[in-house]
PDB file of C-alpha atoms in Angstrom:
ATOM      1  CA  MET R   1       9.924 -29.447   0.018  1.00 45.00           C
ATOM      2  CA  ASN R   2       8.286 -26.102   0.893  1.00 51.00           C
ATOM      3  CA  MET R   3       5.045 -25.291  -0.911  1.00 53.00           C
ATOM      4  CA  ASP R   4       4.303 -21.753  -2.059  1.00 58.00           C
ATOM      5  CA  THR R   5       1.270 -20.656  -0.040  1.00 68.00           C
ATOM      6  CA  SER R   6       1.080 -17.092  -1.384  1.00 78.00           C
ATOM      7  CA  PRO R   7      -2.365 -15.967  -2.644  1.00 77.00           C
ATOM      8  CA  THR R   8      -1.044 -15.730  -6.216  1.00 85.00           C
ATOM      9  CA  ALA R   9       0.737 -19.100  -6.338  1.00 88.00           C
ATOM     10  CA  LEU R  10      -2.046 -21.042  -8.101  1.00 89.00           C
ATOM     11  CA  PHE R  11      -2.699 -18.193 -10.532  1.00 91.00           C
ATOM     12  CA  ASP R  12       0.995 -18.107 -11.478  1.00 91.00           C
ATOM     13  CA  SER R  13       1.002 -21.886 -11.922  1.00 92.00           C
ATOM     14  CA  TYR R  14      -2.035 -21.845 -14.242  1.00 93.00           C
ATOM     15  CA  GLU R  15      -0.552 -18.939 -16.198  1.00 92.00           C
ATOM     16  CA  GLN R  16       2.708 -20.845 -16.680  1.00 94.00           C
ATOM     17  CA  ASP R  17       0.774 -23.896 -17.939  1.00 94.00           C
ATOM     18  CA  PHE R  18      -1.181 -21.623 -20.285  1.00 94.00           C
ATOM     19  CA  LYS R  19       2.009 -20.153 -21.744  1.00 93.00           C
ATOM     20  CA  GLN R  20       3.447 -23.622 -22.346  1.00 95.00           C
ATOM     21  CA  ILE R  21       0.275 -24.734 -24.133  1.00 93.00           C
ATOM     22  CA  ILE R  22       0.203 -21.567 -26.262  1.00 92.00           C
ATOM     23  CA  HIS R  23       3.864 -22.124 -27.190  1.00 92.00           C
ATOM     24  CA  SER R  24       3.013 -25.661 -28.317  1.00 90.00           C
ATOM     25  CA  ILE R  25       0.019 -24.393 -30.331  1.00 90.00           C
ATOM     26  CA  ARG R  26       2.152 -21.727 -32.012  1.00 89.00           C
ATOM     27  CA  ASP R  27       4.738 -24.329 -33.016  1.00 86.00           C
ATOM     28  CA  LYS R  28       2.082 -26.582 -34.528  1.00 83.00           C
ATOM     29  CA  LEU R  29       0.325 -23.793 -36.424  1.00 82.00           C
ATOM     30  CA  ASP R  30       3.586 -22.311 -37.714  1.00 78.00           C
ATOM     31  CA  ALA R  31       5.188 -25.634 -38.639  1.00 69.00           C
ATOM     32  CA  ASP R  32       3.318 -28.960 -38.468  1.00 55.00           C
ATOM     33  CA  ALA R  33      -0.181 -27.771 -39.361  1.00 49.00           C
ATOM     34  CA  HIS R  34       1.128 -25.459 -42.098  1.00 52.00           C
ATOM     35  CA  ASP R  35       3.663 -27.720 -43.818  1.00 59.00           C
ATOM     36  CA  ALA R  36       2.006 -31.110 -43.336  1.00 57.00           C
ATOM     37  CA  GLN R  37      -0.416 -32.441 -45.919  1.00 65.00           C
ATOM     38  CA  GLY R  38      -3.438 -34.723 -45.890  1.00 66.00           C
ATOM     39  CA  GLU R  39      -4.025 -36.826 -42.803  1.00 74.00           C
ATOM     40  CA  ALA R  40      -0.873 -35.526 -41.099  1.00 76.00           C
ATOM     41  CA  ARG R  41      -2.164 -31.990 -41.369  1.00 78.00           C
ATOM     42  CA  LYS R  42      -5.586 -33.045 -40.069  1.00 79.00           C
ATOM     43  CA  ALA R  43      -3.977 -34.766 -37.102  1.00 82.00           C
ATOM     44  CA  ALA R  44      -1.884 -31.677 -36.353  1.00 81.00           C
ATOM     45  CA  LEU R  45      -4.957 -29.449 -36.443  1.00 84.00           C
ATOM     46  CA  ARG R  46      -6.848 -31.875 -34.179  1.00 86.00           C
ATOM     47  CA  ARG R  47      -4.014 -31.659 -31.653  1.00 89.00           C
ATOM     48  CA  VAL R  48      -4.201 -27.878 -31.896  1.00 89.00           C
ATOM     49  CA  GLU R  49      -7.944 -27.985 -31.134  1.00 90.00           C
ATOM     50  CA  MET R  50      -7.337 -30.157 -28.067  1.00 92.00           C
ATOM     51  CA  GLU R  51      -4.628 -27.820 -26.809  1.00 92.00           C
ATOM     52  CA  LEU R  52      -6.871 -24.784 -27.419  1.00 93.00           C
ATOM     53  CA  ASP R  53      -9.458 -26.420 -25.161  1.00 93.00           C
ATOM     54  CA  GLU R  54      -6.785 -26.962 -22.515  1.00 93.00           C
ATOM     55  CA  ALA R  55      -5.658 -23.335 -22.808  1.00 92.00           C
ATOM     56  CA  ASP R  56      -9.288 -22.206 -22.456  1.00 93.00           C
ATOM     57  CA  GLU R  57      -9.549 -24.263 -19.268  1.00 94.00           C
ATOM     58  CA  MET R  58      -6.384 -22.647 -17.899  1.00 93.00           C
ATOM     59  CA  VAL R  59      -7.873 -19.195 -18.491  1.00 93.00           C
ATOM     60  CA  SER R  60     -11.042 -20.243 -16.659  1.00 93.00           C
ATOM     61  CA  GLN R  61      -8.954 -21.453 -13.711  1.00 93.00           C
ATOM     62  CA  MET R  62      -7.041 -18.166 -13.690  1.00 91.00           C
ATOM     63  CA  GLU R  63     -10.349 -16.259 -13.537  1.00 92.00           C
ATOM     64  CA  ILE R  64     -11.410 -18.370 -10.559  1.00 92.00           C
ATOM     65  CA  GLU R  65      -8.109 -17.901  -8.715  1.00 90.00           C
ATOM     66  CA  ILE R  66      -8.090 -14.124  -9.196  1.00 91.00           C
ATOM     67  CA  GLN R  67     -11.118 -13.906  -6.883  1.00 89.00           C
ATOM     68  CA  GLY R  68      -8.865 -14.850  -3.947  1.00 88.00           C
ATOM     69  CA  ILE R  69      -6.095 -12.370  -4.778  1.00 88.00           C
ATOM     70  CA  PRO R  70      -5.964  -9.226  -2.584  1.00 89.00           C
ATOM     71  CA  GLN R  71      -7.586  -6.121  -4.080  1.00 90.00           C
ATOM     72  CA  SER R  72      -4.279  -4.252  -4.109  1.00 89.00           C
ATOM     73  CA  LEU R  73      -2.745  -6.854  -6.467  1.00 89.00           C
ATOM     74  CA  ARG R  74      -5.810  -7.735  -8.521  1.00 90.00           C
ATOM     75  CA  PRO R  75      -5.581  -5.043 -11.299  1.00 92.00           C
ATOM     76  CA  ALA R  76      -2.189  -6.308 -12.480  1.00 92.00           C
ATOM     77  CA  TYR R  77      -3.455  -9.896 -12.632  1.00 92.00           C
ATOM     78  CA  GLN R  78      -6.619  -8.833 -14.453  1.00 93.00           C
ATOM     79  CA  THR R  79      -4.395  -7.271 -17.120  1.00 94.00           C
ATOM     80  CA  ARG R  80      -2.512 -10.574 -17.427  1.00 94.00           C
ATOM     81  CA  ILE R  81      -5.797 -12.448 -17.882  1.00 94.00           C
ATOM     82  CA  LYS R  82      -6.851 -10.034 -20.650  1.00 95.00           C
ATOM     83  CA  ALA R  83      -3.542 -10.616 -22.425  1.00 94.00           C
ATOM     84  CA  SER R  84      -3.976 -14.391 -22.119  1.00 93.00           C
ATOM     85  CA  LYS R  85      -7.499 -14.169 -23.530  1.00 94.00           C
ATOM     86  CA  ALA R  86      -6.240 -12.091 -26.456  1.00 94.00           C
ATOM     87  CA  ASP R  87      -3.556 -14.707 -27.224  1.00 92.00           C
ATOM     88  CA  LEU R  88      -6.124 -17.498 -27.009  1.00 92.00           C
ATOM     89  CA  GLN R  89      -8.556 -15.754 -29.373  1.00 94.00           C
ATOM     90  CA  ARG R  90      -5.767 -15.036 -31.858  1.00 92.00           C
ATOM     91  CA  TYR R  91      -4.731 -18.692 -32.055  1.00 91.00           C
ATOM     92  CA  LYS R  92      -8.348 -19.848 -32.212  1.00 91.00           C
ATOM     93  CA  LYS R  93      -8.754 -17.600 -35.255  1.00 91.00           C
ATOM     94  CA  LEU R  94      -5.574 -18.948 -36.850  1.00 88.00           C
ATOM     95  CA  SER R  95      -6.725 -22.511 -36.232  1.00 87.00           C
ATOM     96  CA  LYS R  96     -10.102 -21.792 -37.813  1.00 89.00           C
ATOM     97  CA  GLU R  97      -8.421 -20.243 -40.850  1.00 87.00           C
ATOM     98  CA  GLN R  98      -6.168 -23.266 -41.326  1.00 84.00           C
ATOM     99  CA  HIS R  99      -9.159 -25.598 -40.994  1.00 81.00           C
ATOM    100  CA  ALA R 100     -10.893 -23.614 -43.738  1.00 84.00           C
ATOM    101  CA  GLN R 101      -7.788 -23.735 -45.958  1.00 82.00           C
ATOM    102  CA  LEU R 102      -7.516 -27.488 -45.474  1.00 78.00           C
ATOM    103  CA  SER R 103     -11.187 -27.994 -46.372  1.00 78.00           C
ATOM    104  CA  ARG R 104     -10.828 -25.893 -49.527  1.00 79.00           C
ATOM    105  CA  SER R 105      -7.664 -27.758 -50.524  1.00 75.00           C
ATOM    106  CA  GLU R 106      -9.369 -31.125 -50.101  1.00 72.00           C
ATOM    107  CA  LEU R 107     -12.397 -29.946 -52.054  1.00 73.00           C
ATOM    108  CA  LEU R 108     -10.321 -28.713 -54.955  1.00 72.00           C
ATOM    109  CA  ALA R 109      -8.181 -31.863 -54.925  1.00 66.00           C
ATOM    110  CA  ARG R 110     -11.150 -34.189 -55.469  1.00 61.00           C
ATOM    111  CA  PRO R 111     -11.468 -35.966 -58.870  1.00 57.00           C
ATOM    112  CA  GLY R 112     -13.735 -34.273 -61.371  1.00 51.00           C
ATOM    113  CA  GLY R 113     -12.549 -30.772 -60.525  1.00 47.00           C
ATOM    114  CA  ALA R 114     -12.223 -27.807 -62.849  1.00 42.00           C
ATOM    115  CA  ALA R 115      -9.022 -29.202 -64.390  1.00 44.00           C
ATOM    116  CA  ASP R 116     -10.932 -32.263 -65.646  1.00 46.00           C
ATOM    117  CA  ALA R 117     -13.524 -30.224 -67.497  1.00 40.00           C
ATOM    118  CA  THR R 118     -13.196 -30.463 -71.308  1.00 42.00           C
ATOM    119  CA  SER R 119     -15.251 -29.456 -74.282  1.00 42.00           C
ATOM    120  CA  ASP R 120     -16.948 -32.878 -74.018  1.00 45.00           C
ATOM    121  CA  GLU R 121     -17.858 -32.133 -70.380  1.00 43.00           C
ATOM    122  CA  PRO R 122     -19.222 -28.586 -70.429  1.00 45.00           C
ATOM    123  CA  TYR R 123     -20.665 -28.975 -66.924  1.00 42.00           C
ATOM    124  CA  GLY R 124     -17.390 -29.935 -65.241  1.00 46.00           C
ATOM    125  CA  ALA R 125     -16.641 -26.401 -64.030  1.00 48.00           C
ATOM    126  CA  SER R 126     -20.233 -25.893 -62.919  1.00 52.00           C
ATOM    127  CA  SER R 127     -20.149 -29.137 -60.942  1.00 59.00           C
ATOM    128  CA  ASP R 128     -16.883 -28.102 -59.295  1.00 60.00           C
ATOM    129  CA  ARG R 129     -18.355 -24.706 -58.452  1.00 62.00           C
ATOM    130  CA  THR R 130     -21.385 -26.407 -56.923  1.00 69.00           C
ATOM    131  CA  ARG R 131     -19.194 -28.587 -54.756  1.00 64.00           C
ATOM    132  CA  LEU R 132     -17.141 -25.539 -53.761  1.00 69.00           C
ATOM    133  CA  LEU R 133     -20.294 -23.643 -52.808  1.00 69.00           C
ATOM    134  CA  ALA R 134     -21.525 -26.652 -50.853  1.00 69.00           C
ATOM    135  CA  GLY R 135     -18.176 -26.844 -49.042  1.00 71.00           C
ATOM    136  CA  THR R 136     -18.295 -23.121 -48.295  1.00 76.00           C
ATOM    137  CA  SER R 137     -21.808 -23.528 -46.932  1.00 70.00           C
ATOM    138  CA  LEU R 138     -20.609 -26.334 -44.676  1.00 76.00           C
ATOM    139  CA  LEU R 139     -17.734 -24.174 -43.466  1.00 78.00           C
ATOM    140  CA  GLU R 140     -20.077 -21.291 -42.728  1.00 74.00           C
ATOM    141  CA  ASP R 141     -22.408 -23.636 -40.850  1.00 73.00           C
ATOM    142  CA  GLY R 142     -19.456 -24.956 -38.842  1.00 75.00           C
ATOM    143  CA  SER R 143     -18.360 -21.396 -38.106  1.00 76.00           C
ATOM    144  CA  ARG R 144     -21.846 -20.505 -36.882  1.00 75.00           C
ATOM    145  CA  ARG R 145     -21.875 -23.543 -34.626  1.00 79.00           C
ATOM    146  CA  LEU R 146     -18.455 -22.629 -33.312  1.00 80.00           C
ATOM    147  CA  LEU R 147     -19.625 -19.084 -32.586  1.00 76.00           C
ATOM    148  CA  ASP R 148     -22.699 -20.463 -30.817  1.00 74.00           C
ATOM    149  CA  SER R 149     -20.463 -22.722 -28.732  1.00 77.00           C
ATOM    150  CA  GLN R 150     -18.222 -19.789 -27.848  1.00 77.00           C
ATOM    151  CA  ARG R 151     -21.273 -17.707 -26.901  1.00 76.00           C
ATOM    152  CA  ILE R 152     -22.576 -20.484 -24.655  1.00 82.00           C
ATOM    153  CA  ALA R 153     -19.131 -20.864 -23.098  1.00 81.00           C
ATOM    154  CA  LEU R 154     -18.973 -17.121 -22.407  1.00 77.00           C
ATOM    155  CA  GLU R 155     -22.451 -17.161 -20.880  1.00 75.00           C
ATOM    156  CA  THR R 156     -21.465 -20.120 -18.705  1.00 79.00           C
ATOM    157  CA  GLU R 157     -18.302 -18.299 -17.725  1.00 77.00           C
ATOM    158  CA  GLU R 158     -20.298 -15.193 -16.758  1.00 75.00           C
ATOM    159  CA  GLN R 159     -22.701 -17.311 -14.717  1.00 78.00           C
ATOM    160  CA  GLY R 160     -19.753 -18.939 -12.957  1.00 77.00           C
ATOM    161  CA  ALA R 161     -18.296 -15.510 -12.195  1.00 78.00           C
ATOM    162  CA  ASP R 162     -21.684 -14.397 -10.803  1.00 72.00           C
ATOM    163  CA  ILE R 163     -21.797 -17.471  -8.587  1.00 82.00           C
ATOM    164  CA  LEU R 164     -18.285 -16.748  -7.357  1.00 78.00           C
ATOM    165  CA  ARG R 165     -19.225 -13.151  -6.581  1.00 77.00           C
ATOM    166  CA  SER R 166     -22.308 -14.361  -4.721  1.00 73.00           C
ATOM    167  CA  LEU R 167     -20.247 -16.852  -2.734  1.00 79.00           C
ATOM    168  CA  ARG R 168     -17.709 -14.164  -1.922  1.00 77.00           C
ATOM    169  CA  GLY R 169     -20.522 -11.898  -0.679  1.00 75.00           C
ATOM    170  CA  GLN R 170     -21.914 -14.700   1.458  1.00 82.00           C
ATOM    171  CA  ARG R 171     -18.459 -15.375   2.855  1.00 79.00           C
ATOM    172  CA  GLU R 172     -18.132 -11.706   3.790  1.00 76.00           C
ATOM    173  CA  GLN R 173     -21.558 -11.818   5.467  1.00 80.00           C
ATOM    174  CA  ILE R 174     -20.538 -14.890   7.450  1.00 81.00           C
ATOM    175  CA  GLN R 175     -17.288 -13.181   8.426  1.00 77.00           C
ATOM    176  CA  ASN R 176     -19.195 -10.086   9.557  1.00 79.00           C
ATOM    177  CA  ALA R 177     -21.623 -12.254  11.551  1.00 77.00           C
ATOM    178  CA  ARG R 178     -18.707 -14.043  13.198  1.00 80.00           C
ATOM    179  CA  ASP R 179     -17.093 -10.720  14.089  1.00 79.00           C
ATOM    180  CA  THR R 180     -20.410  -9.534  15.563  1.00 81.00           C
ATOM    181  CA  LEU R 181     -20.655 -12.709  17.645  1.00 81.00           C
ATOM    182  CA  GLN R 182     -17.108 -12.224  18.882  1.00 82.00           C
ATOM    183  CA  ARG R 183     -17.911  -8.659  19.913  1.00 83.00           C
ATOM    184  CA  ALA R 184     -21.092  -9.879  21.623  1.00 79.00           C
ATOM    185  CA  ASP R 185     -19.075 -12.528  23.502  1.00 79.00           C
ATOM    186  CA  THR R 186     -16.639  -9.865  24.619  1.00 83.00           C
ATOM    187  CA  SER R 187     -19.494  -7.635  25.803  1.00 80.00           C
ATOM    188  CA  ILE R 188     -21.099 -10.548  27.672  1.00 87.00           C
ATOM    189  CA  ASP R 189     -17.804 -11.383  29.366  1.00 83.00           C
ATOM    190  CA  ARG R 190     -17.379  -7.760  30.379  1.00 84.00           C
ATOM    191  CA  ALA R 191     -20.952  -7.564  31.711  1.00 82.00           C
ATOM    192  CA  SER R 192     -20.479 -10.837  33.599  1.00 82.00           C
ATOM    193  CA  GLY R 193     -17.341  -9.466  35.271  1.00 83.00           C
ATOM    194  CA  THR R 194     -19.150  -6.288  36.237  1.00 86.00           C
ATOM    195  CA  LEU R 195     -22.057  -8.301  37.707  1.00 84.00           C
ATOM    196  CA  LYS R 196     -19.681 -10.446  39.760  1.00 87.00           C
ATOM    197  CA  LYS R 197     -18.051  -7.330  41.168  1.00 87.00           C
ATOM    198  CA  MET R 198     -21.465  -5.916  42.114  1.00 88.00           C
ATOM    199  CA  ILE R 199     -22.393  -9.177  43.876  1.00 89.00           C
ATOM    200  CA  ARG R 200     -19.134  -9.152  45.844  1.00 87.00           C
ATOM    201  CA  ARG R 201     -19.737  -5.553  46.887  1.00 87.00           C
ATOM    202  CA  MET R 202     -23.297  -6.411  47.927  1.00 88.00           C
ATOM    203  CA  TYR R 203     -22.045  -9.198  50.206  1.00 87.00           C
ATOM    204  CA  GLN R 204     -19.375  -6.909  51.605  1.00 88.00           C
ATOM    205  CA  GLN R 205     -22.013  -4.293  52.380  1.00 88.00           C
ATOM    206  CA  ARG R 206     -24.167  -6.938  54.049  1.00 88.00           C
ATOM    207  CA  PHE R 207     -21.275  -8.024  56.274  1.00 86.00           C
ATOM    208  CA  VAL R 208     -20.520  -4.404  57.167  1.00 89.00           C
ATOM    209  CA  THR R 209     -24.194  -3.737  57.951  1.00 89.00           C
ATOM    210  CA  ALA R 210     -24.421  -6.893  60.083  1.00 89.00           C
ATOM    211  CA  GLY R 211     -21.279  -5.866  61.959  1.00 89.00           C
ATOM    212  CA  ILE R 212     -22.700  -2.403  62.668  1.00 92.00           C
ATOM    213  CA  ILE R 213     -25.952  -3.932  63.936  1.00 92.00           C
ATOM    214  CA  VAL R 214     -24.044  -6.291  66.242  1.00 91.00           C
ATOM    215  CA  VAL R 215     -21.986  -3.415  67.610  1.00 91.00           C
ATOM    216  CA  LEU R 216     -25.124  -1.315  68.207  1.00 90.00           C
ATOM    217  CA  VAL R 217     -26.859  -4.193  70.005  1.00 90.00           C
ATOM    218  CA  LEU R 218     -23.819  -4.701  72.222  1.00 90.00           C
ATOM    219  CA  LEU R 219     -23.706  -0.991  73.009  1.00 88.00           C
ATOM    220  CA  ILE R 220     -27.398  -0.978  73.917  1.00 89.00           C
ATOM    221  CA  LEU R 221     -26.960  -3.993  76.179  1.00 88.00           C
ATOM    222  CA  LEU R 222     -23.953  -2.372  77.790  1.00 87.00           C
ATOM    223  CA  ILE R 223     -25.899   0.814  78.425  1.00 89.00           C
ATOM    224  CA  LEU R 224     -28.813  -1.111  79.903  1.00 86.00           C
ATOM    225  CA  TRP R 225     -26.479  -3.085  82.148  1.00 87.00           C
ATOM    226  CA  ILE R 226     -24.872   0.100  83.390  1.00 87.00           C
ATOM    227  CA  LYS R 227     -28.256   1.723  84.048  1.00 83.00           C
ATOM    228  CA  LEU R 228     -29.718  -1.266  85.858  1.00 83.00           C
ATOM    229  CA  TRP R 229     -26.770  -2.361  87.970  1.00 83.00           C
ATOM    230  CA  ARG R 230     -25.296   0.983  88.942  1.00 66.00           C
TER     231      ARG R 230
END
């Protein structure tokens, strides 16, 4: 089995997983979480929350993988990430709305609500309104906590992106240093070859000089022999 080793293979795989999770979330929000009641509806919404977390993780992985995609291809993949983020935020909002609807439905369905108020119980409606306000306050507090969690997640995501950019810069520096070392090795090899040639020429010149000296000495001796013996 041949594995896809292209620089976009992992990104495409995470994007495909993201789309499958979003499809599952859409089905649950449009059907199970909307039509179910009581505990079944709670369970459906809990499954939606888990899948939203998984989809968020897929987006984070896509943002990591895009760092290794060539610059010429990166703009198109950045657009795909933005679209995925938009889908994720839309379904997070829908999930939050359905959670709020479920909480209001449960609050209104409790015994002692407005329908039970009679002339003998003049404070029934007020009590129901108090509980409704308390439930709304709890929902608002939960929403604030959710927003804080999202803010922290975004800050963590930005820090992770900064770390990735720093690592990429360090990798480029290491690559540049390695290229410089390779060029230095090439220059050293070239200089070593030149030095060896100079040494060979020096020895050749020494041999030539020695030969000339020998010839001159022989000529001098020959001249002296001729002068003395003739």
